[in-house]
Every structure is written in C-alpha cells, then in structure tokens.
Amino acid sequence: MESIYNKSLSDLEEYFVNMGEKKYKATQVFEWLYAKRVTSFDEMTNIKNSIIARLKQDFYIDTLLIKKIEEDAEVNKYLFELNDKALVESVLMMHDYGKSLCISSQVGCNMGCKFCESGRLKKVRNLTASEMILQIMMIEKEIGARIGHIVIMGIGEPFDNFDNIVKFIEIANHAKGLQIGSRHITISTCGLVPKILEFKDLPYQVNLAISLHAPTNEIRNKIMPINKVYPIEQLMDAVRQYLAKTNRRVTFEYILLDGVNDSVEDAHKLCDLVEGINCYINLIPYNETNHLEFKRSKKEIILKFYDIIKRRNINVTIRREFGSKISAACGQLRSKKEDV
Ligand code: SAH
C-alpha cells in the first residue's frame, strides 16, 4: 500500500495497462484527485467497482495534518505533522505576482550549513513525493485558492532526495496534475554537483537556484561543509554544463553575513566568479538565528555590495524580506515543534 499521490500519470497508466485495463483510466483517476480533489476512491463514480476495489488494495488517499498556522501580513507559516508524527513547515508568500509556496523536502537536513537553523535537526528521512504534493494541496484547501508558484527552499536539501523531487515535479507540473508551470517552480541546492549534472538532462524547464554564499573556497569551506566535497570550481563547472544544456538562467543566492563574506573585495571576487554566466545574483539579508556568531550585514554594506555588482553589469536583486516576525524566513524553519 502506498499513497496514490506518489504516482505520476505515466506510473498509473502503466499500472492500469499491467492490469489489462485501458490507459485512459489513469487520466480519469488523475482528474478525480487533482481537478475534483476527491478524498476517497468511492467518489470516483465513472470508474467501475472492480477497479475501485483494486485501487483500494494498492493505494490510499491520504492527507497531512496542519498542526499550526501562523499568519503575518503577507505570509503564513504552516506546521505539518506527517503520518509518522515527523514535523515540517511550509511558508506561503503573497507576492504581487501571486501566491508562492516554499515547501520542505526532508525531515531535518544533513548539509550542516553553519548559519542555517533547519540543519539543527539532522536528516531523519526524505519526504515522499506525496508529502510534497500534499503540502500544496492541504494549503490550497485551507485558503480556498490555487497556488501558482513553488519554491523548494524549505527544510532539507532537495538534491539529497533526488528521485522523489523528480517525481514531485512531474506531478506538480502536469496539466492533469497540479498544473504548476515548470517556470514557476524553483529548486534550490547547496551544490550537490553530480545531481546538478543529472538534473540538467531532465525534460523540465524548472528554475535552478544555487546557494553560493561565498566567492572563494576559503570562505565557503568555513560556512558550508558541502564545499569540502564539491569545491567552487567543480560547482561552477557544473553550472556551466547546466547552462550549455538548458540555456536557462540560473540564480545564485548570496546571504550577506557581517564581516564574513560582505567586503568590497568579496563583491568583486563574486563578480569575477560569475563573469560570462547567464545568471542573476540574489542578495539575501541574513535572518538572524540561534547561530549567534552570524549577524546580518549592515544596510549600507548591503547596498554597497549591490552597487558593485550592478556597476559590473551583472543582474542583481536584494531579496525582499518575508516573515521574519513569525520565524518563517529563509533558514529559520525547523522540524521540531518544541523549537518553533
Ligand atoms: N538546501 C537548499 C534549500 C533550502 S535553504 C539550499 O541550500 O539551497 C534555502 C535558502 O535559504 C538557501 O539559500 C539557504 O542557504 C538560505 N538560508 C539558510 N539560512 C538562512 C538564514 N538564516 N537567512 C537567510 N537565508 C538563509
């Protein structure tokens, strides 16, 4: 038995064909699940009883429990309890261009970035595709509206859960699934090089964001342990290969940490690093956490850093801040309720 939300349309087509049934039954089931949003197989009235009985044997239609909702002006944070009682969070942001949901991909995280709160709980397990799909569906039900944009930037390293992420994208993006345009889905990674290379060959036009956060190995090694496995040269080489294959602009995320990576020299080194790469740099004012050794760069330093990049004709933005009041900002999400 497994969740039916783990199955892509082609998985279900194969399931029906193996059963000696017509492929289009899969489309019918998908319509019940994602267009009509039924919560039991019995509601699938155009499907014959013998098939309903088989479906009930093989799958369940599950839900996630929304344990807590915190609301702020333009952002809501949702704490989910999964079926094994594990906890993850999602953050809904109301942008000018519509609603965007930041979802979690793992319970805990093993990447150990020194400035990030989410990694305090080591990875307990990967989320299944269904648990990622259900974060969206439960919140859509709760707010009574559709969500147009997804960022996979909550708790976890999505490329450390590659197969489930790919399945999730397939279902979220499908015209008979959640219908979220691939260009409206962004996946953010701390830089798992082999997975970036694998990802470039997939047939999805999903946006890729790289958590760079430092212009040199010396600095990056200090704040992101993954850099010791895949140093900056390898990471940039993977990004170049990704671009050569997909021709899709990448985003480099760069948190500005007071006295760590925010000097004038760092700004120039960052520009040198990305020179000639079709990208934009997203500067992120650090959201302070219990990692007290890290502080947010001062406002004038952030602006100066921005100006240097701008003057070198590289696309750059400063990330708009959301949700720091309710600890819903980047790097503040956690898996343990006692800590929320
Ligand atoms: N593991 C993935 C996705 C989750 S983190 C990744 O590393 O990209 C999403 C983004 O928030 C990353 O860029 C991460 O480095 C950043 N982040 C982590 N802690 C933060 C903090 N306290 N303030 C601002 N951004 C933070």
Coordinates of N, CA and C and ligand atoms in Angstrom, one line a residue, residues 115-116 152-154 156-158 188-190 211 213 253 255 284-287 289 330-331, ligand 1:
F115 N 25.1 28.6 9.2 CA 24.3 29.8 9.5 C 22.8 29.4 9.5
C116 N 22.5 28.2 9.2 CA 21.1 27.8 8.9 C 20.5 27.1 10.1
I152 N 11.3 25.2 -3.8 CA 11.7 24.1 -2.9 C 12.9 24.6 -2.1
M153 N 12.6 25.4 -1.1 CA 13.6 26.0 -0.3 C 13.3 26.0 1.2
G154 N 12.4 25.1 1.6 CA 12.1 24.9 3.0 C 13.2 24.0 3.6
G156 N 15.5 21.0 4.3 CA 16.0 19.9 3.5 C 16.8 20.3 2.3
E157 N 17.6 19.4 1.8 CA 18.4 19.6 0.6 C 17.7 18.8 -0.5
P158 N 17.0 19.5 -1.4 CA 16.2 18.7 -2.4 C 17.0 17.7 -3.3
S188 N 16.2 24.8 -5.1 CA 17.4 25.5 -4.6 C 18.3 24.4 -4.0
T189 N 19.6 24.4 -4.4 CA 20.5 23.4 -3.8 C 21.8 24.1 -3.3
C190 N 22.4 23.5 -2.3 CA 23.6 24.0 -1.7 C 24.8 23.6 -2.6
S211 N 22.8 27.9 -3.9 CA 23.2 28.7 -2.6 C 24.7 28.8 -2.6
H213 N 26.8 31.8 -1.6 CA 27.1 32.4 -0.3 C 28.5 32.8 0.0
E253 N 22.2 32.5 -5.0 CA 21.8 33.1 -3.8 C 23.1 33.4 -3.0
I255 N 23.8 35.0 0.8 CA 23.5 35.7 2.1 C 24.6 36.6 2.5
I284 N 20.8 38.1 -0.2 CA 19.8 37.8 0.9 C 20.3 38.4 2.2
P285 N 19.5 39.4 2.7 CA 19.9 39.9 4.1 C 19.7 38.7 5.0
Y286 N 20.7 38.5 5.8 CA 20.7 37.3 6.7 C 19.6 37.4 7.7
N287 N 18.8 36.4 7.9 CA 17.8 36.3 9.0 C 18.5 35.8 10.2
T289 N 19.5 34.0 13.5 CA 19.0 32.7 14.1 C 19.7 32.5 15.5
C330 N 13.8 32.6 5.4 CA 14.8 31.5 4.9 C 15.7 31.2 6.1
G331 N 15.9 29.9 6.3 CA 16.9 29.5 7.3 C 16.3 29.4 8.7
Ligands
SAH1 N1 19.1 23.1 0.9 C1 18.7 24.0 -0.1 C2 17.4 24.6 0.1 C3 17.0 25.1 1.5 S1 17.7 26.6 2.1 C4 19.8 25.1 -0.3 O1 20.8 25.1 0.4 O2 19.7 25.9 -1.2 C5 17.0 27.9 1.2 C6 17.9 29.1 1.2 O3 17.9 29.8 2.4 C7 19.4 28.7 0.9 O4 20.0 29.6 0.0 C8 20.0 28.9 2.3 O5 21.4 29.0 2.3 C9 19.2 30.1 2.8 N2 19.4 30.3 4.2 C10 19.6 29.5 5.2 N3 19.7 30.1 6.4 C11 19.4 31.4 6.2 C12 19.2 32.5 7.0 N4 19.3 32.4 8.4 N5 18.9 33.7 6.5 C13 18.8 33.8 5.1 N6 18.9 32.8 4.3 C14 19.2 31.6 4.8

